[in-house]
Amino acid sequence: MKRQYDMLVIGGGPGGALAAKTAAEKGLSVCLVEKRPAIGAPVRCAEGIGKELLTDFIPPDPKWIATDIERAELVAPDDFSMVLEPKMAGSEVGYVLDRKVFDRELVWKAAEAGAETYVKARATAPIMRNGAVAGAVIEQHGKMYDVDAKITIAADGIESKFAKWAGIDTTVPLREIESCAQYLMTGIDIDAQMTSFYLGNDVAPAGYVWVFPKGKGLANVGIGIGGSKSGAGHRAKDYLDRFVKRKFPDGKCIELIVGGVSVCKPLSCTVADNMLIVGDAARVSDPITGGGIYNAMYTGRLAAETAIEALEKGDTRKAALLPYDTTWRSSTLGKALERNYAVKEVFVGLSDEKLNAIVHSISKINLEEFSTLTLITELIKANPSLLLELRHLKAFL
Amino acid sequence: MLNIRRDICGYCGACVSVCPEGALELVDAFLTVDIACINCGICEKVCPLGALEVVKE
């Protein structure tokens, strides 16, 4: 590890990897540090992603695609199920990834582009000069290194501390975190081309249960519940165990995965002097689905592009990095985050009766293209009684 | 004080993200708590596995 780089990237997930790759390709000296001993492990993800989103960044490769998804099933609290077949309308659906391989591939691409990568290397504090971030103190194998950087990318995920140490409040409110647990299960009777989503206050309060197939009889079976719904005796794992006992009593668990997903608004500002915050650390995971892979890759790449320009101009102060913040906010992603936050705020408060009504009415709609926007528009048409709950969403329609 | 049940902890970091004091830190697979902890119990609630308990002194 050198003592100085153009860019220091804290975290080796998809956000950090894309930032490092983008910067290294432009000839910047880049150091990426990952505190864990292996990139991509342990997995903390349901591993689903939309196809068209992914191909923005990397051509699909069978070695990190577990399954090609064709259908999605939505199951109401009353067990009524409806299947969406976007493929029949010509739309692409998604993949279930193998994140251990996928994340490794992304970091390998960054390394191949010229970035230095260090594992079991943890940022323990920012180096602050004149009130601005100027690198980080990195601990690796029991030694401390002062690593100076003109730009630091905070890509340290849900448990992000780096930006907090630098003075930015990244605390996720309890009611706006999903407390999650997931089993990788084998020997279960599922449609290997269909993802399933189960709704209901008894099933997953302020969240949902997912079944994301990873092969024949193999799936990520997981749950997220609202943080304020979690407590002794009714935690994510308790709900998940109950679901598994009911739906897959003969299935075998071969992996336990736990995690937190923020469903709050993004940080009010994602830049500071010499620093940009990306991905989960910036709280840009989707408030409805909890998906964050694309969001991390998009913000990671954009952060590096902004940093490159700022470095060329020789000014990396907050004002010079602000285009990163304004660009992602006004992008399709930023607008979707804003809209989906408003939708989420409505949905977490709905009773099972309302949720039943919604799923039943969606099943009667011939959705040409499945999107949150068309869904909400159609829902209000079909359920005028929901208008009261959904009135806050009018601004987004 | 906050007791971390290491036999239960899945070192996922959900608790770190909600800690209002920044008192928790996930060092690879080892969760630490420092003196900034105010025993507010938010982490105890959010933990998906129930690895954290605020113990009255």
CSV table of C-alpha atoms in Angstrom, one decimal:
chain,number,residue,atom,x,y,z
A,1,MET,CA,0.0,0.0,0.0
A,2,LYS,CA,1.4,3.4,-1.0
A,3,ARG,CA,1.1,6.4,1.2
A,4,GLN,CA,-0.7,8.5,-1.5
A,5,TYR,CA,-3.3,8.0,-4.2
A,6,ASP,CA,-5.6,10.1,-6.3
A,7,MET,CA,-8.5,8.1,-5.1
A,8,LEU,CA,-9.1,5.9,-2.0
A,9,VAL,CA,-12.2,3.7,-2.2
A,10,ILE,CA,-13.6,2.4,1.1
A,11,GLY,CA,-15.5,-0.8,0.5
A,12,GLY,CA,-15.3,-3.5,-2.2
A,13,GLY,CA,-19.0,-4.0,-3.0
A,14,PRO,CA,-20.6,-3.1,-6.4
A,15,GLY,CA,-20.5,0.7,-5.6
A,16,GLY,CA,-16.8,0.7,-4.6
A,17,ALA,CA,-15.8,-1.6,-7.5
A,18,LEU,CA,-17.5,0.6,-10.1
A,19,ALA,CA,-15.9,3.8,-8.7
A,20,ALA,CA,-12.5,2.1,-8.6
A,21,LYS,CA,-12.8,0.7,-12.1
A,22,THR,CA,-14.0,4.0,-13.7
A,23,ALA,CA,-11.2,6.0,-12.1
A,24,ALA,CA,-8.5,3.5,-12.8
A,25,GLU,CA,-9.6,3.3,-16.5
A,26,LYS,CA,-8.9,7.1,-16.7
A,27,GLY,CA,-5.4,6.6,-15.4
A,28,LEU,CA,-6.0,7.7,-11.8
A,29,SER,CA,-4.0,6.0,-9.1
A,30,VAL,CA,-6.7,4.1,-7.1
A,31,CYS,CA,-6.6,2.2,-3.9
A,32,LEU,CA,-9.7,0.1,-2.9
A,33,VAL,CA,-9.8,-1.3,0.6
A,34,GLU,CA,-12.2,-4.0,1.8
A,35,LYS,CA,-12.4,-4.8,5.5
A,36,ARG,CA,-13.5,-8.4,4.9
A,37,PRO,CA,-11.0,-11.2,4.0
A,38,ALA,CA,-13.0,-12.0,0.8
A,39,ILE,CA,-14.8,-9.8,-1.7
A,40,GLY,CA,-18.5,-10.8,-1.9
A,41,ALA,CA,-18.6,-12.9,1.2
A,42,PRO,CA,-20.6,-13.2,3.4
A,43,VAL,CA,-23.5,-12.4,1.0
A,44,ARG,CA,-25.9,-9.9,2.5
A,45,CYS,CA,-28.4,-9.8,-0.4
A,46,ALA,CA,-31.5,-11.4,-2.0
A,47,GLU,CA,-29.5,-11.2,-5.2
A,48,GLY,CA,-32.3,-10.1,-7.6
A,49,ILE,CA,-31.7,-7.4,-10.2
A,50,GLY,CA,-33.6,-6.1,-13.3
A,51,LYS,CA,-32.0,-7.2,-16.6
A,52,GLU,CA,-31.9,-3.9,-18.4
A,53,LEU,CA,-30.3,-2.3,-15.3
A,54,LEU,CA,-27.5,-4.7,-15.1
A,55,THR,CA,-26.5,-4.7,-18.8
A,56,ASP,CA,-25.8,-0.9,-18.4
A,57,PHE,CA,-22.6,-2.0,-16.6
A,58,ILE,CA,-21.5,-5.4,-17.6
A,59,PRO,CA,-22.4,-8.0,-20.2
A,60,PRO,CA,-24.4,-10.9,-18.6
A,61,ASP,CA,-22.1,-13.9,-17.8
A,62,PRO,CA,-23.5,-17.3,-16.9
A,63,LYS,CA,-20.8,-17.7,-14.2
A,64,TRP,CA,-22.5,-15.2,-11.9
A,65,ILE,CA,-26.1,-15.6,-13.1
A,66,ALA,CA,-27.9,-18.2,-11.0
A,67,THR,CA,-31.3,-17.9,-12.8
A,68,ASP,CA,-33.0,-16.1,-15.6
A,69,ILE,CA,-36.4,-14.9,-14.2
A,70,GLU,CA,-39.5,-14.8,-16.4
A,71,ARG,CA,-42.4,-14.3,-14.0
A,72,ALA,CA,-43.2,-12.6,-10.8
A,73,GLU,CA,-45.8,-13.7,-8.3
A,74,LEU,CA,-47.5,-11.5,-5.8
A,75,VAL,CA,-49.2,-13.2,-2.9
A,76,ALA,CA,-51.8,-11.3,-0.9
A,77,PRO,CA,-52.3,-11.8,2.9
A,78,ASP,CA,-55.4,-14.0,2.1
A,79,ASP,CA,-53.1,-16.3,0.0
A,80,PHE,CA,-54.6,-15.1,-3.3
A,81,SER,CA,-51.8,-15.2,-5.8
A,82,MET,CA,-51.4,-13.4,-9.0
A,83,VAL,CA,-48.7,-13.9,-11.6
A,84,LEU,CA,-47.2,-11.1,-13.7
A,85,GLU,CA,-45.7,-12.2,-17.0
A,86,PRO,CA,-43.9,-9.2,-18.3
A,87,LYS,CA,-42.1,-11.3,-20.9
A,88,MET,CA,-45.4,-11.8,-22.6
A,89,ALA,CA,-45.6,-8.1,-23.1
A,90,GLY,CA,-42.1,-8.1,-24.5
A,91,SER,CA,-40.4,-6.7,-21.4
A,92,GLU,CA,-37.3,-8.1,-19.8
A,93,VAL,CA,-37.6,-9.4,-16.3
A,94,GLY,CA,-34.5,-10.1,-14.2
A,95,TYR,CA,-31.8,-12.3,-12.9
A,96,VAL,CA,-31.0,-13.8,-9.6
A,97,LEU,CA,-27.2,-13.4,-9.2
A,98,ASP,CA,-24.6,-15.3,-7.4
A,99,ARG,CA,-23.2,-12.3,-5.5
A,100,LYS,CA,-20.0,-14.1,-4.3
A,101,VAL,CA,-18.9,-14.5,-8.0
A,102,PHE,CA,-20.5,-11.3,-9.2
A,103,ASP,CA,-18.8,-9.0,-6.7
A,104,ARG,CA,-15.5,-10.7,-7.2
A,105,GLU,CA,-15.8,-10.2,-11.0
A,106,LEU,CA,-16.5,-6.4,-10.5
A,107,VAL,CA,-13.5,-6.0,-8.2
A,108,TRP,CA,-11.4,-8.0,-10.6
A,109,LYS,CA,-12.4,-5.6,-13.4
A,110,ALA,CA,-11.3,-2.7,-11.2
A,111,ALA,CA,-8.0,-4.4,-10.5
A,112,GLU,CA,-7.6,-5.2,-14.2
A,113,ALA,CA,-8.1,-1.5,-15.0
A,114,GLY,CA,-5.2,-0.7,-12.7
A,115,ALA,CA,-6.7,-0.2,-9.2
A,116,GLU,CA,-4.8,-1.6,-6.3
A,117,THR,CA,-7.0,-3.7,-4.1
A,118,TYR,CA,-6.5,-4.7,-0.4
A,119,VAL,CA,-8.6,-7.2,1.6
A,120,LYS,CA,-8.8,-7.4,5.3
A,121,ALA,CA,-7.9,-3.8,5.2
A,122,ARG,CA,-10.2,-1.5,7.2
A,123,ALA,CA,-10.6,2.2,7.3
A,124,THR,CA,-10.4,3.1,11.0
A,125,ALA,CA,-10.6,6.9,10.7
A,126,PRO,CA,-10.6,9.6,8.1
A,127,ILE,CA,-7.5,11.8,7.9
A,128,MET,CA,-8.9,15.3,8.3
A,129,ARG,CA,-7.0,18.4,7.1
A,130,ASN,CA,-8.5,21.9,7.6
A,131,GLY,CA,-11.8,20.3,8.2
A,132,ALA,CA,-11.8,18.3,5.0
A,133,VAL,CA,-11.3,14.5,4.3
A,134,ALA,CA,-7.7,13.9,3.0
A,135,GLY,CA,-7.6,10.1,3.1
A,136,ALA,CA,-7.9,7.5,5.8
A,137,VAL,CA,-6.1,5.5,8.4
A,138,ILE,CA,-6.1,1.9,7.1
A,139,GLU,CA,-5.5,-1.0,9.4
A,140,GLN,CA,-4.3,-4.2,7.8
A,141,HIS,CA,-2.8,-7.3,9.4
A,142,GLY,CA,-2.2,-5.4,12.7
A,143,LYS,CA,-0.4,-2.4,11.1
A,144,MET,CA,-1.8,1.1,10.6
A,145,TYR,CA,-1.2,3.0,7.4
A,146,ASP,CA,-1.9,6.7,6.8
A,147,VAL,CA,-3.2,6.8,3.3
A,148,ASP,CA,-3.5,10.2,1.7
A,149,ALA,CA,-6.0,10.7,-1.1
A,150,LYS,CA,-7.2,13.6,-3.1
A,151,ILE,CA,-10.6,12.0,-3.3
A,152,THR,CA,-12.1,9.5,-1.0
A,153,ILE,CA,-15.2,7.4,-2.0
A,154,ALA,CA,-17.3,6.2,1.0
A,155,ALA,CA,-18.7,2.9,-0.3
A,156,ASP,CA,-18.9,1.2,3.0
A,157,GLY,CA,-22.4,-0.1,2.8
A,158,ILE,CA,-25.3,-0.3,5.2
A,159,GLU,CA,-23.0,-0.2,8.3
A,160,SER,CA,-21.3,2.9,6.8
A,161,LYS,CA,-19.2,4.7,9.4
A,162,PHE,CA,-16.8,6.6,7.2
A,163,ALA,CA,-19.1,9.5,6.3
A,164,LYS,CA,-20.3,9.6,9.9
A,165,TRP,CA,-16.7,10.0,11.1
A,166,ALA,CA,-16.3,12.8,8.7
A,167,GLY,CA,-19.2,14.6,10.2
A,168,ILE,CA,-22.2,13.5,8.1
A,169,ASP,CA,-25.2,12.0,9.9
A,170,THR,CA,-25.9,8.7,8.2
A,171,THR,CA,-28.0,7.2,11.0
A,172,VAL,CA,-31.0,5.3,9.6
A,173,PRO,CA,-34.2,5.8,11.6
A,174,LEU,CA,-35.4,2.6,13.2
A,175,ARG,CA,-38.7,2.7,11.3
A,176,GLU,CA,-36.9,3.1,8.1
A,177,ILE,CA,-34.6,0.1,8.2
A,178,GLU,CA,-35.7,-3.4,7.1
A,179,SER,CA,-34.5,-6.0,9.4
A,180,CYS,CA,-33.8,-9.0,7.2
A,181,ALA,CA,-33.1,-12.7,7.4
A,182,GLN,CA,-32.7,-15.2,4.5
A,183,TYR,CA,-32.1,-18.9,4.1
A,184,LEU,CA,-30.6,-20.4,1.0
A,185,MET,CA,-32.9,-23.4,0.8
A,186,THR,CA,-32.7,-26.6,-1.2
A,187,GLY,CA,-35.1,-29.4,-1.8
A,188,ILE,CA,-38.1,-27.1,-2.2
A,189,ASP,CA,-40.9,-27.3,-4.7
A,190,ILE,CA,-40.7,-24.0,-6.7
A,191,ASP,CA,-41.0,-22.6,-10.2
A,192,ALA,CA,-37.4,-22.0,-11.0
A,193,GLN,CA,-38.2,-19.1,-13.4
A,194,MET,CA,-40.5,-17.2,-11.0
A,195,THR,CA,-39.8,-14.9,-8.1
A,196,SER,CA,-42.5,-14.7,-5.4
A,197,PHE,CA,-43.4,-11.9,-3.1
A,198,TYR,CA,-45.6,-12.5,-0.1
A,199,LEU,CA,-47.3,-9.5,1.6
A,200,GLY,CA,-49.2,-9.2,4.9
A,201,ASN,CA,-48.9,-7.9,8.4
A,202,ASP,CA,-48.8,-11.4,9.8
A,203,VAL,CA,-46.3,-12.6,7.1
A,204,ALA,CA,-43.9,-9.7,7.1
A,205,PRO,CA,-45.1,-6.5,8.8
A,206,ALA,CA,-43.9,-3.4,6.9
A,207,GLY,CA,-42.0,-5.6,4.5
A,208,TYR,CA,-42.3,-8.7,2.5
A,209,VAL,CA,-41.2,-12.3,2.1
A,210,TRP,CA,-39.3,-13.2,-1.1
A,211,VAL,CA,-38.6,-16.5,-2.8
A,212,PHE,CA,-35.8,-15.9,-5.4
A,213,PRO,CA,-34.9,-19.1,-7.2
A,214,LYS,CA,-31.3,-20.0,-7.8
A,215,GLY,CA,-31.8,-23.3,-9.5
A,216,LYS,CA,-34.0,-26.4,-9.5
A,217,GLY,CA,-35.4,-26.7,-6.0
A,218,LEU,CA,-33.0,-24.1,-4.8
A,219,ALA,CA,-33.9,-20.5,-3.7
A,220,ASN,CA,-33.1,-17.5,-1.5
A,221,VAL,CA,-36.1,-17.5,0.9
A,222,GLY,CA,-35.9,-14.3,2.8
A,223,ILE,CA,-37.8,-11.7,4.7
A,224,GLY,CA,-37.5,-8.0,5.6
A,225,ILE,CA,-39.7,-6.5,8.3
A,226,GLY,CA,-39.9,-2.9,9.4
A,227,GLY,CA,-37.4,-2.1,12.1
A,228,SER,CA,-40.0,-0.8,14.5
A,229,LYS,CA,-41.9,-4.1,14.1
A,230,SER,CA,-38.9,-6.1,15.2
A,231,GLY,CA,-38.3,-7.2,18.8
A,232,ALA,CA,-37.9,-10.1,21.2
A,233,GLY,CA,-39.9,-13.1,19.9
A,234,HIS,CA,-41.0,-11.3,16.7
A,235,ARG,CA,-37.8,-10.7,14.8
A,236,ALA,CA,-37.1,-11.3,11.1
A,237,LYS,CA,-35.8,-14.8,11.8
A,238,ASP,CA,-38.9,-15.6,13.8
A,239,TYR,CA,-41.2,-14.6,11.0
A,240,LEU,CA,-39.0,-16.4,8.4
A,241,ASP,CA,-39.0,-19.6,10.4
A,242,ARG,CA,-42.8,-19.5,10.6
A,243,PHE,CA,-43.1,-18.9,6.8
A,244,VAL,CA,-40.7,-21.7,6.0
A,245,LYS,CA,-42.5,-24.1,8.3
A,246,ARG,CA,-45.7,-23.4,6.5
A,247,LYS,CA,-44.5,-23.2,2.9
A,248,PHE,CA,-41.4,-25.4,2.7
A,249,PRO,CA,-41.5,-27.8,5.7
A,250,ASP,CA,-39.3,-30.3,4.0
A,251,GLY,CA,-36.7,-27.9,2.7
A,252,LYS,CA,-33.2,-27.9,3.9
A,253,CYS,CA,-31.3,-24.7,4.9
A,254,ILE,CA,-27.8,-24.5,3.5
A,255,GLU,CA,-27.0,-20.9,4.4
A,256,LEU,CA,-28.2,-18.2,6.8
A,257,ILE,CA,-27.9,-14.7,5.6
A,258,VAL,CA,-28.8,-11.6,7.7
A,259,GLY,CA,-28.8,-7.9,7.0
A,260,GLY,CA,-30.3,-4.5,7.2
A,261,VAL,CA,-31.7,-2.5,4.2
A,262,SER,CA,-32.4,1.2,4.5
A,263,VAL,CA,-35.8,2.3,3.1
A,264,CYS,CA,-35.3,5.9,4.2
A,265,LYS,CA,-34.7,9.0,2.0
A,266,PRO,CA,-31.2,9.2,0.6
A,267,LEU,CA,-28.7,11.3,2.6
A,268,SER,CA,-29.6,15.0,2.2
A,269,CYS,CA,-26.2,15.6,0.6
A,270,THR,CA,-23.9,12.9,-0.7
A,271,VAL,CA,-20.7,15.0,-1.2
A,272,ALA,CA,-18.3,16.8,1.1
A,273,ASP,CA,-14.9,18.4,0.5
A,274,ASN,CA,-12.8,15.7,-1.2
A,275,MET,CA,-15.4,13.0,-0.5
A,276,LEU,CA,-18.3,11.3,-2.3
A,277,ILE,CA,-20.7,8.8,-0.8
A,278,VAL,CA,-22.2,6.0,-2.9
A,279,GLY,CA,-24.6,3.0,-2.8
A,280,ASP,CA,-26.0,1.8,0.5
A,281,ALA,CA,-23.8,4.2,2.4
A,282,ALA,CA,-25.6,7.0,0.7
A,283,ARG,CA,-28.9,5.3,1.5
A,284,VAL,CA,-29.9,5.0,-2.1
A,285,SER,CA,-31.4,1.5,-1.9
A,286,ASP,CA,-34.9,1.3,-3.3
A,287,PRO,CA,-37.5,2.0,-0.6
A,288,ILE,CA,-40.1,-0.4,-2.0
A,289,THR,CA,-38.0,-3.4,-3.2
A,290,GLY,CA,-34.9,-2.8,-1.1
A,291,GLY,CA,-32.9,-3.4,-4.2
A,292,GLY,CA,-29.5,-1.7,-4.3
A,293,ILE,CA,-27.1,-3.4,-6.6
A,294,TYR,CA,-27.8,-1.2,-9.6
A,295,ASN,CA,-28.1,1.9,-7.5
A,296,ALA,CA,-24.7,1.3,-6.0
A,297,MET,CA,-23.1,0.7,-9.4
A,298,TYR,CA,-24.7,3.7,-10.9
A,299,THR,CA,-23.7,6.1,-8.1
A,300,GLY,CA,-20.2,4.5,-7.9
A,301,ARG,CA,-19.5,5.1,-11.5
A,302,LEU,CA,-21.0,8.6,-11.5
A,303,ALA,CA,-19.1,9.5,-8.4
A,304,ALA,CA,-15.8,8.5,-10.1
A,305,GLU,CA,-16.7,10.4,-13.3
A,306,THR,CA,-17.4,13.6,-11.2
A,307,ALA,CA,-14.2,13.1,-9.3
A,308,ILE,CA,-12.1,12.7,-12.5
A,309,GLU,CA,-13.5,16.0,-13.8
A,310,ALA,CA,-12.9,17.7,-10.5
A,311,LEU,CA,-9.3,16.4,-10.3
A,312,GLU,CA,-8.6,17.6,-13.9
A,313,LYS,CA,-9.7,21.1,-12.8
A,314,GLY,CA,-7.7,20.9,-9.7
A,315,ASP,CA,-10.7,21.6,-7.4
A,316,THR,CA,-12.2,18.8,-5.3
A,317,ARG,CA,-14.0,20.9,-2.8
A,318,LYS,CA,-17.7,20.2,-2.0
A,319,ALA,CA,-19.0,22.7,-4.6
A,320,ALA,CA,-16.9,21.1,-7.3
A,321,LEU,CA,-18.3,17.6,-6.5
A,322,LEU,CA,-21.9,18.7,-6.1
A,323,PRO,CA,-22.7,17.8,-9.8
A,324,TYR,CA,-22.6,14.2,-8.6
A,325,ASP,CA,-25.3,14.8,-6.1
A,326,THR,CA,-27.5,16.9,-8.4
A,327,THR,CA,-27.0,14.5,-11.4
A,328,TRP,CA,-28.1,11.3,-9.6
A,329,ARG,CA,-31.0,13.1,-7.9
A,330,SER,CA,-32.4,14.3,-11.2
A,331,SER,CA,-31.7,11.0,-13.0
A,332,THR,CA,-34.3,8.2,-13.6
A,333,LEU,CA,-32.9,6.5,-10.5
A,334,GLY,CA,-33.2,9.6,-8.3
A,335,LYS,CA,-36.8,10.3,-9.4
A,336,ALA,CA,-37.7,6.6,-8.9
A,337,LEU,CA,-36.3,6.8,-5.4
A,338,GLU,CA,-38.3,9.9,-4.6
A,339,ARG,CA,-41.5,8.3,-5.9
A,340,ASN,CA,-41.0,4.9,-4.4
A,341,TYR,CA,-40.3,6.5,-1.0
A,342,ALA,CA,-43.7,8.1,-1.2
A,343,VAL,CA,-45.3,4.8,-2.3
A,344,LYS,CA,-43.5,2.9,0.5
A,345,GLU,CA,-44.8,5.4,3.1
A,346,VAL,CA,-48.3,4.6,2.1
A,347,PHE,CA,-47.9,0.8,1.8
A,348,VAL,CA,-46.3,0.2,5.2
A,349,GLY,CA,-49.4,1.6,6.8
A,350,LEU,CA,-52.0,-0.5,4.9
A,351,SER,CA,-54.1,-3.2,6.6
A,352,ASP,CA,-54.3,-6.7,5.3
A,353,GLU,CA,-57.8,-5.9,4.0
A,354,LYS,CA,-56.4,-3.1,1.9
A,355,LEU,CA,-53.4,-5.2,0.7
A,356,ASN,CA,-55.9,-8.0,-0.3
A,357,ALA,CA,-58.0,-5.5,-2.3
A,358,ILE,CA,-54.9,-4.2,-4.0
A,359,VAL,CA,-53.5,-7.6,-5.1
A,360,HIS,CA,-57.0,-8.7,-6.2
A,361,SER,CA,-57.4,-5.6,-8.3
A,362,ILE,CA,-54.0,-5.8,-9.9
A,363,SER,CA,-54.8,-9.3,-11.0
A,364,LYS,CA,-57.7,-7.8,-13.0
A,365,ILE,CA,-55.6,-5.3,-14.8
A,366,ASN,CA,-54.0,-6.2,-18.0
A,367,LEU,CA,-50.6,-4.7,-17.3
A,368,GLU,CA,-48.7,-4.1,-20.5
A,369,GLU,CA,-45.6,-3.1,-18.7
A,370,PHE,CA,-45.1,-3.7,-15.1
A,371,SER,CA,-43.8,-0.6,-13.4
A,372,THR,CA,-44.6,1.1,-10.1
A,373,LEU,CA,-46.0,4.0,-11.9
A,374,THR,CA,-48.6,2.1,-14.0
A,375,LEU,CA,-49.3,0.0,-11.0
A,376,ILE,CA,-50.3,3.0,-8.8
A,377,THR,CA,-52.3,4.7,-11.6
A,378,GLU,CA,-54.2,1.5,-12.3
A,379,LEU,CA,-54.7,0.8,-8.6
A,380,ILE,CA,-56.4,4.2,-8.0
A,381,LYS,CA,-58.6,3.6,-11.0
A,382,ALA,CA,-59.6,0.2,-9.7
A,383,ASN,CA,-59.9,1.1,-6.1
A,384,PRO,CA,-61.3,4.6,-5.6
A,385,SER,CA,-61.5,3.8,-1.9
A,386,LEU,CA,-57.7,3.7,-1.8
A,387,LEU,CA,-57.6,7.3,-3.0
A,388,LEU,CA,-57.5,8.6,0.5
A,389,GLU,CA,-54.4,6.5,1.4
A,390,LEU,CA,-52.8,7.2,-2.0
A,391,ARG,CA,-53.5,10.9,-2.2
A,392,HIS,CA,-50.0,11.8,-1.2
A,393,LEU,CA,-48.8,10.1,-4.3
A,394,LYS,CA,-50.7,12.3,-6.7
A,395,ALA,CA,-47.7,14.5,-7.2
A,396,PHE,CA,-45.8,11.6,-8.8
A,397,LEU,CA,-48.5,10.5,-11.3
B,1,MET,CA,-24.5,-1.8,29.2
B,2,LEU,CA,-24.9,-3.5,25.9
B,3,ASN,CA,-24.2,-7.2,25.9
B,4,ILE,CA,-23.3,-8.7,22.5
B,5,ARG,CA,-24.2,-12.4,22.3
B,6,ARG,CA,-21.4,-13.5,19.9
B,7,ASP,CA,-22.9,-17.0,19.7
B,8,ILE,CA,-26.0,-15.4,18.1
B,9,CYS,CA,-24.6,-12.4,16.2
B,10,GLY,CA,-24.7,-12.8,12.4
B,11,TYR,CA,-22.4,-9.7,12.0
B,12,CYS,CA,-24.7,-8.1,9.4
B,13,GLY,CA,-24.3,-4.5,10.5
B,14,ALA,CA,-28.0,-3.6,10.7
B,15,CYS,CA,-27.4,-2.4,14.3
B,16,VAL,CA,-24.5,-0.2,13.2
B,17,SER,CA,-26.7,1.7,10.7
B,18,VAL,CA,-29.4,2.6,13.3
B,19,CYS,CA,-27.1,3.5,16.2
B,20,PRO,CA,-27.7,7.2,16.9
B,21,GLU,CA,-24.4,7.5,18.8
B,22,GLY,CA,-22.1,5.7,16.3
B,23,ALA,CA,-21.1,3.5,19.2
B,24,LEU,CA,-21.2,0.2,17.3
B,25,GLU,CA,-18.6,-0.9,14.8
B,26,LEU,CA,-18.4,-4.0,12.7
B,27,VAL,CA,-14.8,-5.2,12.4
B,28,ASP,CA,-15.1,-7.9,9.8
B,29,ALA,CA,-17.1,-10.5,11.8
B,30,PHE,CA,-16.6,-8.9,15.2
B,31,LEU,CA,-19.1,-6.4,16.4
B,32,THR,CA,-17.8,-3.9,18.9
B,33,VAL,CA,-19.5,-1.3,21.2
B,34,ASP,CA,-17.7,1.7,22.7
B,35,ILE,CA,-18.3,4.1,25.5
B,36,ALA,CA,-20.5,6.3,23.4
B,37,CYS,CA,-23.3,3.8,23.9
B,38,ILE,CA,-26.3,5.3,25.8
B,39,ASN,CA,-28.2,2.0,26.2
B,40,CYS,CA,-31.1,3.3,24.1
B,41,GLY,CA,-32.0,-0.2,22.9
B,42,ILE,CA,-32.6,0.6,19.3
B,43,CYS,CA,-30.0,-2.0,18.2
B,44,GLU,CA,-31.6,-4.5,20.5
B,45,LYS,CA,-34.9,-4.1,18.6
B,46,VAL,CA,-33.6,-4.1,15.1
B,47,CYS,CA,-31.3,-7.2,15.3
B,48,PRO,CA,-32.7,-9.9,13.0
B,49,LEU,CA,-31.3,-12.6,15.3
B,50,GLY,CA,-31.6,-11.2,18.8
B,51,ALA,CA,-27.9,-10.9,19.5
B,52,LEU,CA,-28.0,-7.7,21.5
B,53,GLU,CA,-29.3,-7.0,24.9
B,54,VAL,CA,-29.3,-4.0,27.1
B,55,VAL,CA,-28.4,-5.2,30.6
B,56,LYS,CA,-29.5,-3.0,33.5
B,57,GLU,CA,-26.6,-2.4,35.8
